[in-house]
JSON list of C-alpha atoms in Angstrom, two decimals:
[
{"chain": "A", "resi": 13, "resn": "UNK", "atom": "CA", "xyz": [0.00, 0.00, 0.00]},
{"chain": "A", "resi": 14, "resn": "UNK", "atom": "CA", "xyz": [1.29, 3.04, -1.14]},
{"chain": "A", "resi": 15, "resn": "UNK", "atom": "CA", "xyz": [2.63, 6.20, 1.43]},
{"chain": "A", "resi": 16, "resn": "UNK", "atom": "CA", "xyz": [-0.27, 8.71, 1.53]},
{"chain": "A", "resi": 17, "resn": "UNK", "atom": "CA", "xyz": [1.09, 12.25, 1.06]},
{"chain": "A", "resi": 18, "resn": "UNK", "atom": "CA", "xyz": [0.48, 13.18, 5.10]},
{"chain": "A", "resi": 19, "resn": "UNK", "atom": "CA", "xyz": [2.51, 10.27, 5.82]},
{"chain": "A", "resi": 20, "resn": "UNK", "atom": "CA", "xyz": [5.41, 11.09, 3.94]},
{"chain": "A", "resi": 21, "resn": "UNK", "atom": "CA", "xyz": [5.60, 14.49, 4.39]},
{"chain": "A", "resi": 22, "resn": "UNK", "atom": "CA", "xyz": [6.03, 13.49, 8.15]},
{"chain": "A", "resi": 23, "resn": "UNK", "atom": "CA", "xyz": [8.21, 10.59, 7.89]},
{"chain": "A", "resi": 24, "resn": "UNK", "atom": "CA", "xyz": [10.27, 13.60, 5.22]},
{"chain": "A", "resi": 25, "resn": "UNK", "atom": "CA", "xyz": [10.17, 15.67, 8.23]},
{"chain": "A", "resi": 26, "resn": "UNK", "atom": "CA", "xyz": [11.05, 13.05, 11.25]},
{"chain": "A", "resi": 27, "resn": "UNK", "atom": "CA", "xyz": [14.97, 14.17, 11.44]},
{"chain": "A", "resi": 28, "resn": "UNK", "atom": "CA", "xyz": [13.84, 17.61, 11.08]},
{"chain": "A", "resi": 29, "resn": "UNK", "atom": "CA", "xyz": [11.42, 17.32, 14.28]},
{"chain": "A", "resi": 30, "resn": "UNK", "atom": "CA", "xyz": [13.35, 15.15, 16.38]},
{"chain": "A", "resi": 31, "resn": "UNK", "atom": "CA", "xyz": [16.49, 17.42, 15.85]},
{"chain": "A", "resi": 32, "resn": "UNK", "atom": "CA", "xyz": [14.30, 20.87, 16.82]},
{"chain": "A", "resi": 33, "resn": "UNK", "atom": "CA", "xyz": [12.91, 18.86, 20.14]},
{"chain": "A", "resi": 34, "resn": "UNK", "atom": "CA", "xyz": [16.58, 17.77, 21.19]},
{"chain": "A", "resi": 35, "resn": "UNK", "atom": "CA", "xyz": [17.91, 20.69, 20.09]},
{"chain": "A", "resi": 36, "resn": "UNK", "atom": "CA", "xyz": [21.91, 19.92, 19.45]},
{"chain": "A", "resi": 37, "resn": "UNK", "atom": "CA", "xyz": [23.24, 22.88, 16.92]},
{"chain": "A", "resi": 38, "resn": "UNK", "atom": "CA", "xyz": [24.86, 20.41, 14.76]},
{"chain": "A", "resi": 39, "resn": "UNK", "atom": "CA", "xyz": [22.21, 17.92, 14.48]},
{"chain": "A", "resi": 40, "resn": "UNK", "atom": "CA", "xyz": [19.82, 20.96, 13.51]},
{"chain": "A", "resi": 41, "resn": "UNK", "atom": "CA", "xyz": [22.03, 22.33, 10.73]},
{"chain": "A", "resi": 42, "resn": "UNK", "atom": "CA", "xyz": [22.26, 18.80, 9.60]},
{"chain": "A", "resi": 43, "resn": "UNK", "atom": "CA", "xyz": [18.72, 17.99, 9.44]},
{"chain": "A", "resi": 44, "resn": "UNK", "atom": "CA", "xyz": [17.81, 21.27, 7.76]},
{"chain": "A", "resi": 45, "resn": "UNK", "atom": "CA", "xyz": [20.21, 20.41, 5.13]},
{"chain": "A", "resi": 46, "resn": "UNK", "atom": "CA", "xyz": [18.31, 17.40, 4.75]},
{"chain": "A", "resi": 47, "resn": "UNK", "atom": "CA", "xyz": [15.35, 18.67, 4.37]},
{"chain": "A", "resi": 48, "resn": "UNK", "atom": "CA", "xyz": [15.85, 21.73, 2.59]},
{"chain": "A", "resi": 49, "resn": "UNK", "atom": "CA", "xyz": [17.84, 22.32, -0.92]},
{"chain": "A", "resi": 50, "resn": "UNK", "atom": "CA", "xyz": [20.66, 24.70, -0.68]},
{"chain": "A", "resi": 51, "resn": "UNK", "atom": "CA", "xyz": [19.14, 26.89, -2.96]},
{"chain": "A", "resi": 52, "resn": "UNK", "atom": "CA", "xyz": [15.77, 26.97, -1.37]},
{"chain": "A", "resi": 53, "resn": "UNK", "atom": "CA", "xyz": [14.12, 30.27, -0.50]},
{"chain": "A", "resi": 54, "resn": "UNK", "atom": "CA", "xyz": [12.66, 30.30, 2.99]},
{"chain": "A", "resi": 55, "resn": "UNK", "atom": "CA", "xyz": [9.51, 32.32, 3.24]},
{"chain": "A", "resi": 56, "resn": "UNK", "atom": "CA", "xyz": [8.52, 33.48, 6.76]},
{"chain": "A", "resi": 57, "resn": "UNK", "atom": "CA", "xyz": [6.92, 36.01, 8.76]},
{"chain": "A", "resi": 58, "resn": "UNK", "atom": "CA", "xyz": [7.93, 39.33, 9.24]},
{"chain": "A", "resi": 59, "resn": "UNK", "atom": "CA", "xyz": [10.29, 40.11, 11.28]},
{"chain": "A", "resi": 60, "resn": "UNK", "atom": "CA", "xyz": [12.20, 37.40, 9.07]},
{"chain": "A", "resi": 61, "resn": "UNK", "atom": "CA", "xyz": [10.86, 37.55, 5.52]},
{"chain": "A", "resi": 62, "resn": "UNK", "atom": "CA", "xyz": [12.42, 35.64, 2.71]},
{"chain": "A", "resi": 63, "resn": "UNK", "atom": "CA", "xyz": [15.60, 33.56, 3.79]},
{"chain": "A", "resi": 64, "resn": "UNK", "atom": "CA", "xyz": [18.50, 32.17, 1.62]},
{"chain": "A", "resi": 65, "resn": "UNK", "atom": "CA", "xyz": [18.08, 28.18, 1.80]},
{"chain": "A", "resi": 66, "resn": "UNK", "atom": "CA", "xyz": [18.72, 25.73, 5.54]},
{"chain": "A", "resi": 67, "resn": "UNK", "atom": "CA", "xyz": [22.05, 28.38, 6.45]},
{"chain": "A", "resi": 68, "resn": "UNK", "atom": "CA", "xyz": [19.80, 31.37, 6.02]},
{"chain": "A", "resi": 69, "resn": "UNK", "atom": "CA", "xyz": [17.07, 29.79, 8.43]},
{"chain": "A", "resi": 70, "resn": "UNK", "atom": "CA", "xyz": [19.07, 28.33, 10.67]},
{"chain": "A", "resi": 71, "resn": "UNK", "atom": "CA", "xyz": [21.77, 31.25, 10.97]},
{"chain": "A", "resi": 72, "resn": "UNK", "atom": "CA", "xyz": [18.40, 33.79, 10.97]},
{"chain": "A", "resi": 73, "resn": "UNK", "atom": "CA", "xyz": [16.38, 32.29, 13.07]},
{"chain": "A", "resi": 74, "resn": "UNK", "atom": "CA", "xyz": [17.04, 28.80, 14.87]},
{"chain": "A", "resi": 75, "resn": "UNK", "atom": "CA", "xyz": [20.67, 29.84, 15.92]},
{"chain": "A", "resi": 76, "resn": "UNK", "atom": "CA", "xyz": [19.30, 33.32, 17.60]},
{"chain": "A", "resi": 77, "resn": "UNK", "atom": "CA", "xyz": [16.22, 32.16, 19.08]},
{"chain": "A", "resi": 78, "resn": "UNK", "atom": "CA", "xyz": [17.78, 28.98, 20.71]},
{"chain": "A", "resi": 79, "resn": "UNK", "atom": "CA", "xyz": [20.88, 31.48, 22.03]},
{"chain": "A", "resi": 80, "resn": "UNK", "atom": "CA", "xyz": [17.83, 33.70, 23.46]},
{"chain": "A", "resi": 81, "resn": "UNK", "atom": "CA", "xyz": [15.61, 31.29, 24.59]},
{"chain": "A", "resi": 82, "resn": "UNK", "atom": "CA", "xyz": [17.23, 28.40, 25.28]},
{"chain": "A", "resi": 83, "resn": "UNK", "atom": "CA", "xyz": [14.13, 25.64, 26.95]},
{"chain": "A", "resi": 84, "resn": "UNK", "atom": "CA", "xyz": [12.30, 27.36, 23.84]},
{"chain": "A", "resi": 85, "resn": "UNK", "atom": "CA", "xyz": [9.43, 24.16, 22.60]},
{"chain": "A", "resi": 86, "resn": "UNK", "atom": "CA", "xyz": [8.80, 23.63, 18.69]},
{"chain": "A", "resi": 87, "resn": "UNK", "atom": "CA", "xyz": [5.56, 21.95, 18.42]},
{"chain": "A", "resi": 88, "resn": "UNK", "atom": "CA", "xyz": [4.44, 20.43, 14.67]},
{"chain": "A", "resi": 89, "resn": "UNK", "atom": "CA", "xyz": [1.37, 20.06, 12.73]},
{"chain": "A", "resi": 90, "resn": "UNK", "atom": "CA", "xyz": [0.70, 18.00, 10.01]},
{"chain": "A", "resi": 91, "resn": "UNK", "atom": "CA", "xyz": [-2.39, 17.59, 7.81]},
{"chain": "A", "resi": 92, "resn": "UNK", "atom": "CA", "xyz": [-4.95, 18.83, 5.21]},
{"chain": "A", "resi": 93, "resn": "UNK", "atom": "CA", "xyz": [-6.59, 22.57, 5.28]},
{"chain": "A", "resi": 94, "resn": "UNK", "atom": "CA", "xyz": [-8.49, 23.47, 2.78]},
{"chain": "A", "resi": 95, "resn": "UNK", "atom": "CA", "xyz": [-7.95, 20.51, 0.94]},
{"chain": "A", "resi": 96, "resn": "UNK", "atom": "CA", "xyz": [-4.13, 21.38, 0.86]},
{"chain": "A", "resi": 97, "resn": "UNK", "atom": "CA", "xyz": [-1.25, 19.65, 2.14]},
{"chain": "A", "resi": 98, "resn": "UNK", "atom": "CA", "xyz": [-0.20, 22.19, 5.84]},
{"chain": "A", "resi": 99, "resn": "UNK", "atom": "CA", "xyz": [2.42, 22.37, 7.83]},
{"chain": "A", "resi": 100, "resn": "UNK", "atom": "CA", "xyz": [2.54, 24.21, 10.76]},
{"chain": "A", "resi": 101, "resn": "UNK", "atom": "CA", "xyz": [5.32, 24.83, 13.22]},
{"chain": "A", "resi": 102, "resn": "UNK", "atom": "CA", "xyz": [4.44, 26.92, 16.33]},
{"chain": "A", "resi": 103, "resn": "UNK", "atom": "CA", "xyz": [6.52, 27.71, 19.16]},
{"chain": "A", "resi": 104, "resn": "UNK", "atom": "CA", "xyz": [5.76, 28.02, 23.42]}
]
């Protein structure tokens, strides 16, 4: 039986998660890299926009936040809206 999209996009995702929740700087970098191509372009929120590929995020946002807050918790979403494929991240 074939993967159903939700199902792969968190099993894609898995190293991702698991490295935001244990939070080690190198495992991060590494699982962005794995998840994101180098040339990707980021798009967030304001205050961080559009961000050049995993460095950009990670360098921009994961990096400075963790420094900041460091017990900071990533919580993921997975699923459809709208009859769309969403993903949301949030953080507490």
């Amino acid at each position: 039986m074939p993967m159903d999209v939700h199902a792969f996009n968190k099993a894609a995702l898995a190293p991702m998660r698991q490295a935001l929740y244990d939070y080690e700087p190198s495992s991060v970098r590494a699982a962005l890299l794995s998840v994101f191509r180098p040339d990707a372009v980021v798009h967030l929120a304001t205050p961080y926009d559009d961000l050049d590929g995993p460095q950009g995020l990670y360098g921009n946002v994961f990096e400075p936040l963790q420094r900041a807050i460091p017990d900071l918790e990533r919580r993921a979403s997975i699923g459809t809206r709208s009859s769309r494929c969403a993903l949301h991240c949030a953080g507490r």
